PDB file of C-alpha atoms in Angstrom:
ATOM      1  CA  UNK A   1       1.224 -12.248 -63.548  1.00 64.00           C
ATOM      2  CA  UNK A   2       4.008 -12.464 -66.112  1.00 64.00           C
ATOM      3  CA  UNK A   3       4.850 -14.215 -69.351  1.00 69.00           C
ATOM      4  CA  UNK A   4       6.687 -17.508 -69.141  1.00 69.00           C
ATOM      5  CA  UNK A   5      10.375 -17.830 -70.033  1.00 66.00           C
ATOM      6  CA  UNK A   6      11.152 -14.210 -69.146  1.00 73.00           C
ATOM      7  CA  UNK A   7      13.536 -12.692 -66.616  1.00 74.00           C
ATOM      8  CA  UNK A   8      13.399  -9.103 -65.338  1.00 70.00           C
ATOM      9  CA  UNK A   9      16.414  -7.144 -66.605  1.00 70.00           C
ATOM     10  CA  UNK A  10      17.856  -4.713 -64.072  1.00 77.00           C
ATOM     11  CA  UNK A  11      19.054  -1.489 -65.676  1.00 79.00           C
ATOM     12  CA  UNK A  12      22.424   0.115 -64.994  1.00 86.00           C
ATOM     13  CA  UNK A  13      20.801   3.532 -64.707  1.00 89.00           C
ATOM     14  CA  UNK A  14      18.361   3.259 -61.810  1.00 89.00           C
ATOM     15  CA  UNK A  15      15.324   5.173 -60.717  1.00 85.00           C
ATOM     16  CA  UNK A  16      17.448   6.867 -58.064  1.00 90.00           C
ATOM     17  CA  UNK A  17      19.902   8.091 -60.733  1.00 89.00           C
ATOM     18  CA  UNK A  18      17.026   9.566 -62.736  1.00 91.00           C
ATOM     19  CA  UNK A  19      15.415  11.209 -59.712  1.00 91.00           C
ATOM     20  CA  UNK A  20      18.722  12.802 -58.773  1.00 90.00           C
ATOM     21  CA  UNK A  21      19.133  14.161 -62.298  1.00 89.00           C
ATOM     22  CA  UNK A  22      15.532  15.412 -62.357  1.00 92.00           C
ATOM     23  CA  UNK A  23      15.693  17.091 -58.956  1.00 92.00           C
ATOM     24  CA  UNK A  24      12.437  15.526 -57.759  1.00 95.00           C
ATOM     25  CA  UNK A  25      10.986  12.174 -56.766  1.00 95.00           C
ATOM     26  CA  UNK A  26       8.852  10.119 -59.119  1.00 96.00           C
ATOM     27  CA  UNK A  27       5.303   9.111 -58.204  1.00 97.00           C
ATOM     28  CA  UNK A  28       1.911   8.120 -59.556  1.00 98.00           C
ATOM     29  CA  UNK A  29      -0.745  10.803 -59.121  1.00 98.00           C
ATOM     30  CA  UNK A  30      -3.950   8.823 -59.592  1.00 98.00           C
ATOM     31  CA  UNK A  31      -6.905  11.160 -60.221  1.00 97.00           C
ATOM     32  CA  UNK A  32     -10.213   9.325 -59.778  1.00 96.00           C
ATOM     33  CA  UNK A  33     -13.826  10.479 -59.895  1.00 95.00           C
ATOM     34  CA  UNK A  34     -17.005  10.444 -61.936  1.00 93.00           C
ATOM     35  CA  UNK A  35     -17.082  11.365 -65.595  1.00 91.00           C
ATOM     36  CA  UNK A  36     -17.162  15.155 -65.668  1.00 91.00           C
ATOM     37  CA  UNK A  37     -15.620  15.540 -62.210  1.00 93.00           C
ATOM     38  CA  UNK A  38     -12.617  17.350 -63.673  1.00 93.00           C
ATOM     39  CA  UNK A  39      -9.969  14.623 -63.526  1.00 94.00           C
ATOM     40  CA  UNK A  40      -8.363  15.313 -66.897  1.00 93.00           C
ATOM     41  CA  UNK A  41      -8.671  19.080 -66.522  1.00 95.00           C
ATOM     42  CA  UNK A  42      -6.964  18.996 -63.133  1.00 97.00           C
ATOM     43  CA  UNK A  43      -4.326  16.453 -64.157  1.00 97.00           C
ATOM     44  CA  UNK A  44      -3.285  18.545 -67.172  1.00 97.00           C
ATOM     45  CA  UNK A  45      -3.297  21.763 -65.143  1.00 98.00           C
ATOM     46  CA  UNK A  46      -1.105  20.135 -62.477  1.00 98.00           C
ATOM     47  CA  UNK A  47       1.227  18.860 -65.196  1.00 98.00           C
ATOM     48  CA  UNK A  48       1.471  22.369 -66.653  1.00 98.00           C
ATOM     49  CA  UNK A  49       2.467  23.702 -63.222  1.00 98.00           C
ATOM     50  CA  UNK A  50       4.971  20.908 -62.659  1.00 98.00           C
ATOM     51  CA  UNK A  51       6.463  21.435 -66.114  1.00 97.00           C
ATOM     52  CA  UNK A  52       6.936  25.121 -65.314  1.00 97.00           C
ATOM     53  CA  UNK A  53       8.823  24.010 -62.189  1.00 96.00           C
ATOM     54  CA  UNK A  54      11.155  21.911 -64.327  1.00 95.00           C
ATOM     55  CA  UNK A  55       9.690  18.501 -63.491  1.00 97.00           C
ATOM     56  CA  UNK A  56       9.590  15.432 -65.728  1.00 97.00           C
ATOM     57  CA  UNK A  57       5.931  14.520 -66.150  1.00 97.00           C
ATOM     58  CA  UNK A  58       3.416  12.672 -68.307  1.00 97.00           C
ATOM     59  CA  UNK A  59      -0.392  12.509 -68.226  1.00 96.00           C
ATOM     60  CA  UNK A  60      -1.867   9.101 -69.038  1.00 93.00           C
ATOM     61  CA  UNK A  61      -5.353  10.058 -70.222  1.00 85.00           C
ATOM     62  CA  UNK A  62      -8.311   7.675 -70.242  1.00 76.00           C
ATOM     63  CA  UNK A  63      -9.613   8.459 -73.722  1.00 78.00           C
ATOM     64  CA  UNK A  64      -6.131   8.488 -75.251  1.00 85.00           C
ATOM     65  CA  UNK A  65      -5.122   5.142 -73.788  1.00 86.00           C
ATOM     66  CA  UNK A  66      -8.214   3.472 -75.256  1.00 87.00           C
ATOM     67  CA  UNK A  67      -7.127   4.519 -78.744  1.00 86.00           C
ATOM     68  CA  UNK A  68      -4.036   2.334 -78.554  1.00 87.00           C
ATOM     69  CA  UNK A  69      -2.874   0.226 -75.618  1.00 84.00           C
ATOM     70  CA  UNK A  70      -6.420  -0.535 -74.457  1.00 88.00           C
ATOM     71  CA  UNK A  71      -8.220  -0.137 -77.773  1.00 89.00           C
ATOM     72  CA  UNK A  72      -9.268  -3.784 -77.661  1.00 90.00           C
ATOM     73  CA  UNK A  73     -11.231  -3.356 -74.420  1.00 88.00           C
ATOM     74  CA  UNK A  74     -14.884  -2.511 -73.904  1.00 84.00           C
ATOM     75  CA  UNK A  75     -16.593  -1.293 -70.735  1.00 80.00           C
ATOM     76  CA  UNK A  76     -17.697  -4.519 -69.099  1.00 81.00           C
ATOM     77  CA  UNK A  77     -16.612  -5.076 -65.506  1.00 80.00           C
ATOM     78  CA  UNK A  78     -13.871  -7.461 -66.648  1.00 88.00           C
ATOM     79  CA  UNK A  79     -12.606  -5.053 -69.312  1.00 88.00           C
ATOM     80  CA  UNK A  80     -12.526  -2.179 -66.829  1.00 85.00           C
ATOM     81  CA  UNK A  81     -10.423  -4.267 -64.465  1.00 88.00           C
ATOM     82  CA  UNK A  82      -7.994  -5.101 -67.278  1.00 91.00           C
ATOM     83  CA  UNK A  83      -7.907  -1.470 -68.428  1.00 90.00           C
ATOM     84  CA  UNK A  84      -6.800  -0.289 -64.996  1.00 92.00           C
ATOM     85  CA  UNK A  85      -4.334  -3.170 -64.636  1.00 92.00           C
ATOM     86  CA  UNK A  86      -2.581  -2.160 -67.849  1.00 93.00           C
ATOM     87  CA  UNK A  87      -2.519   1.494 -66.846  1.00 94.00           C
ATOM     88  CA  UNK A  88      -1.060   0.587 -63.479  1.00 96.00           C
ATOM     89  CA  UNK A  89       1.767  -1.330 -65.131  1.00 94.00           C
ATOM     90  CA  UNK A  90       2.493   1.576 -67.471  1.00 95.00           C
ATOM     91  CA  UNK A  91       2.443   4.073 -64.601  1.00 96.00           C
ATOM     92  CA  UNK A  92       4.839   1.851 -62.659  1.00 96.00           C
ATOM     93  CA  UNK A  93       7.295   1.958 -65.572  1.00 95.00           C
ATOM     94  CA  UNK A  94       7.059   5.754 -65.580  1.00 96.00           C
ATOM     95  CA  UNK A  95       8.041   5.881 -61.903  1.00 96.00           C
ATOM     96  CA  UNK A  96      11.046   3.685 -62.690  1.00 94.00           C
ATOM     97  CA  UNK A  97      11.912   6.245 -65.374  1.00 95.00           C
ATOM     98  CA  UNK A  98      11.942   8.979 -62.714  1.00 96.00           C
ATOM     99  CA  UNK A  99       8.780  10.604 -64.048  1.00 97.00           C
ATOM    100  CA  UNK A 100       5.762  11.971 -62.188  1.00 98.00           C
ATOM    101  CA  UNK A 101       2.945  10.045 -63.885  1.00 98.00           C
ATOM    102  CA  UNK A 102      -0.506  11.619 -63.714  1.00 98.00           C
ATOM    103  CA  UNK A 103      -3.439   9.355 -64.561  1.00 96.00           C
ATOM    104  CA  UNK A 104      -6.979  10.550 -65.274  1.00 93.00           C
ATOM    105  CA  UNK A 105      -9.340   7.562 -65.074  1.00 91.00           C
ATOM    106  CA  UNK A 106     -12.758   7.061 -63.548  1.00 90.00           C
ATOM    107  CA  UNK A 107     -11.369   3.787 -62.110  1.00 91.00           C
ATOM    108  CA  UNK A 108     -14.644   3.162 -60.282  1.00 91.00           C
ATOM    109  CA  UNK A 109     -13.640   0.134 -58.212  1.00 92.00           C
ATOM    110  CA  UNK A 110     -11.587   0.464 -55.043  1.00 94.00           C
ATOM    111  CA  UNK A 111     -10.096  -2.998 -55.508  1.00 94.00           C
ATOM    112  CA  UNK A 112      -8.582  -1.938 -58.858  1.00 94.00           C
ATOM    113  CA  UNK A 113      -7.067   1.206 -57.396  1.00 96.00           C
ATOM    114  CA  UNK A 114      -5.690  -0.798 -54.479  1.00 96.00           C
ATOM    115  CA  UNK A 115      -4.168  -3.281 -56.903  1.00 95.00           C
ATOM    116  CA  UNK A 116      -2.254  -0.488 -58.619  1.00 96.00           C
ATOM    117  CA  UNK A 117      -1.131   0.857 -55.233  1.00 97.00           C
ATOM    118  CA  UNK A 118       0.303  -2.564 -54.432  1.00 96.00           C
ATOM    119  CA  UNK A 119       2.388  -2.561 -57.633  1.00 95.00           C
ATOM    120  CA  UNK A 120       4.707   0.138 -56.329  1.00 95.00           C
ATOM    121  CA  UNK A 121       6.573   0.872 -53.083  1.00 94.00           C
ATOM    122  CA  UNK A 122       4.670   2.534 -50.246  1.00 93.00           C
ATOM    123  CA  UNK A 123       4.240   6.244 -50.856  1.00 94.00           C
ATOM    124  CA  UNK A 124       4.589   6.086 -54.642  1.00 96.00           C
ATOM    125  CA  UNK A 125       0.832   5.927 -55.273  1.00 97.00           C
ATOM    126  CA  UNK A 126      -1.042   9.158 -54.524  1.00 98.00           C
ATOM    127  CA  UNK A 127      -4.806   8.667 -54.788  1.00 98.00           C
ATOM    128  CA  UNK A 128      -6.512  11.981 -55.580  1.00 98.00           C
ATOM    129  CA  UNK A 129     -10.295  11.921 -55.348  1.00 97.00           C
ATOM    130  CA  UNK A 130     -11.909  14.541 -57.565  1.00 97.00           C
ATOM    131  CA  UNK A 131     -15.114  14.988 -55.597  1.00 96.00           C
ATOM    132  CA  UNK A 132     -17.975  16.500 -57.570  1.00 93.00           C
ATOM    133  CA  UNK A 133     -21.699  15.876 -57.167  1.00 92.00           C
ATOM    134  CA  UNK A 134     -23.409  13.848 -59.878  1.00 92.00           C
ATOM    135  CA  UNK A 135     -25.598  16.805 -60.883  1.00 91.00           C
ATOM    136  CA  UNK A 136     -22.492  18.958 -61.350  1.00 93.00           C
ATOM    137  CA  UNK A 137     -20.869  16.273 -63.505  1.00 90.00           C
ATOM    138  CA  UNK A 138     -24.014  15.988 -65.620  1.00 90.00           C
ATOM    139  CA  UNK A 139     -24.106  19.756 -66.123  1.00 91.00           C
ATOM    140  CA  UNK A 140     -20.568  19.541 -67.570  1.00 90.00           C
ATOM    141  CA  UNK A 141     -21.472  16.695 -69.911  1.00 86.00           C
ATOM    142  CA  UNK A 142     -19.963  18.118 -73.108  1.00 80.00           C
ATOM    143  CA  UNK A 143     -19.898  14.654 -74.725  1.00 84.00           C
ATOM    144  CA  UNK A 144     -23.566  13.987 -73.966  1.00 88.00           C
ATOM    145  CA  UNK A 145     -22.656  10.711 -72.254  1.00 89.00           C
ATOM    146  CA  UNK A 146     -24.923  11.072 -69.222  1.00 89.00           C
ATOM    147  CA  UNK A 147     -27.908  11.883 -71.418  1.00 89.00           C
ATOM    148  CA  UNK A 148     -27.225   8.808 -73.533  1.00 90.00           C
ATOM    149  CA  UNK A 149     -26.703   6.666 -70.421  1.00 89.00           C
ATOM    150  CA  UNK A 150     -30.007   7.792 -68.909  1.00 90.00           C
ATOM    151  CA  UNK A 151     -31.804   6.974 -72.148  1.00 88.00           C
ATOM    152  CA  UNK A 152     -30.253   3.495 -72.125  1.00 88.00           C
ATOM    153  CA  UNK A 153     -27.946   4.004 -75.102  1.00 89.00           C
ATOM    154  CA  UNK A 154     -24.800   3.440 -72.998  1.00 90.00           C
ATOM    155  CA  UNK A 155     -24.983   0.432 -70.665  1.00 86.00           C
ATOM    156  CA  UNK A 156     -22.808   0.082 -67.565  1.00 84.00           C
ATOM    157  CA  UNK A 157     -22.209   3.826 -67.305  1.00 88.00           C
ATOM    158  CA  UNK A 158     -20.538   4.807 -64.032  1.00 88.00           C
ATOM    159  CA  UNK A 159     -22.794   6.818 -61.751  1.00 84.00           C
ATOM    160  CA  UNK A 160     -25.967   5.877 -63.644  1.00 90.00           C
ATOM    161  CA  UNK A 161     -26.157   2.126 -64.313  1.00 86.00           C
ATOM    162  CA  UNK A 162     -22.815   1.086 -62.810  1.00 87.00           C
ATOM    163  CA  UNK A 163     -21.501   1.990 -59.351  1.00 89.00           C
ATOM    164  CA  UNK A 164     -18.661   4.313 -58.440  1.00 93.00           C
ATOM    165  CA  UNK A 165     -16.838   3.411 -55.237  1.00 94.00           C
ATOM    166  CA  UNK A 166     -15.512   6.672 -53.814  1.00 95.00           C
ATOM    167  CA  UNK A 167     -12.128   6.386 -52.080  1.00 96.00           C
ATOM    168  CA  UNK A 168     -12.414   5.981 -48.318  1.00 93.00           C
ATOM    169  CA  UNK A 169      -8.878   7.080 -47.414  1.00 96.00           C
ATOM    170  CA  UNK A 170      -7.344   8.898 -50.385  1.00 97.00           C
ATOM    171  CA  UNK A 171      -4.188  10.923 -49.973  1.00 98.00           C
ATOM    172  CA  UNK A 172      -6.106  13.941 -51.255  1.00 97.00           C
ATOM    173  CA  UNK A 173      -9.778  14.828 -51.648  1.00 97.00           C
ATOM    174  CA  UNK A 174     -10.309  17.853 -53.868  1.00 97.00           C
ATOM    175  CA  UNK A 175     -13.628  19.619 -54.292  1.00 96.00           C
ATOM    176  CA  UNK A 176     -13.516  19.876 -58.067  1.00 96.00           C
ATOM    177  CA  UNK A 177     -17.244  20.553 -58.129  1.00 93.00           C
ATOM    178  CA  UNK A 178     -17.059  23.984 -56.493  1.00 93.00           C
ATOM    179  CA  UNK A 179     -13.457  25.112 -56.074  1.00 95.00           C
ATOM    180  CA  UNK A 180     -11.646  27.100 -58.800  1.00 96.00           C
ATOM    181  CA  UNK A 181      -9.142  25.121 -60.847  1.00 97.00           C
ATOM    182  CA  UNK A 182      -6.206  27.217 -59.617  1.00 97.00           C
ATOM    183  CA  UNK A 183      -7.000  26.362 -55.998  1.00 97.00           C
ATOM    184  CA  UNK A 184      -7.243  22.672 -56.839  1.00 97.00           C
ATOM    185  CA  UNK A 185      -3.854  22.787 -58.549  1.00 98.00           C
ATOM    186  CA  UNK A 186      -2.311  24.572 -55.565  1.00 98.00           C
ATOM    187  CA  UNK A 187      -3.707  21.897 -53.245  1.00 97.00           C
ATOM    188  CA  UNK A 188      -1.949  19.154 -55.219  1.00 98.00           C
ATOM    189  CA  UNK A 189       1.347  21.056 -55.441  1.00 98.00           C
ATOM    190  CA  UNK A 190       1.256  21.812 -51.719  1.00 97.00           C
ATOM    191  CA  UNK A 191       0.780  18.118 -50.947  1.00 97.00           C
ATOM    192  CA  UNK A 192       3.682  17.129 -53.207  1.00 97.00           C
ATOM    193  CA  UNK A 193       5.947  19.588 -51.396  1.00 97.00           C
ATOM    194  CA  UNK A 194       4.791  18.327 -47.999  1.00 96.00           C
ATOM    195  CA  UNK A 195       5.531  14.753 -49.046  1.00 95.00           C
ATOM    196  CA  UNK A 196       8.986  15.644 -50.365  1.00 95.00           C
ATOM    197  CA  UNK A 197       8.135  14.558 -53.913  1.00 96.00           C
ATOM    198  CA  UNK A 198       8.923  18.149 -54.851  1.00 94.00           C
ATOM    199  CA  UNK A 199      11.639  20.142 -53.149  1.00 88.00           C
ATOM    200  CA  UNK A 200      10.571  23.193 -51.148  1.00 75.00           C
TER     201      UNK A 200
END
């Protein structure tokens, strides 16, 4: 899908030039899971580690993106699809910029995550499932969202009145419900080294 009367402009400085300058590959690290599963916490902790290693990074956070780029969207099924589509396009631009883009979104539907995967070359999309039991997520509910959802104040709430489709074959499954944050971060960094996104 694209606007009419437009032509893609190819830059002189390419993704490969930027990756060479950065000393690492670019990629999309797509953290998915229930609200309260630890997606944002883990994404920011991984970014902190990557930054310390000298990497070019940016976290695209779910709440932040809805205050600007996706501020016009609600939480209907159609709006959730559009929300993830926009984020996917933004994340794709970050990979072209040579950046490791970390996204922290519930992104409950497998078809939406697959659509983002198809936007970029094979290997650029790293699906990271933050696996935490619903009761654990509810116990971390600092915003009170689950309580409001169960009382009917928030319709279409993922995990309560709207489904969450857990990834079947993610690149990484991380037990964010029980494992310490430091171990979860190490698991991500280890994978990135194995894949050659980061140099050994």
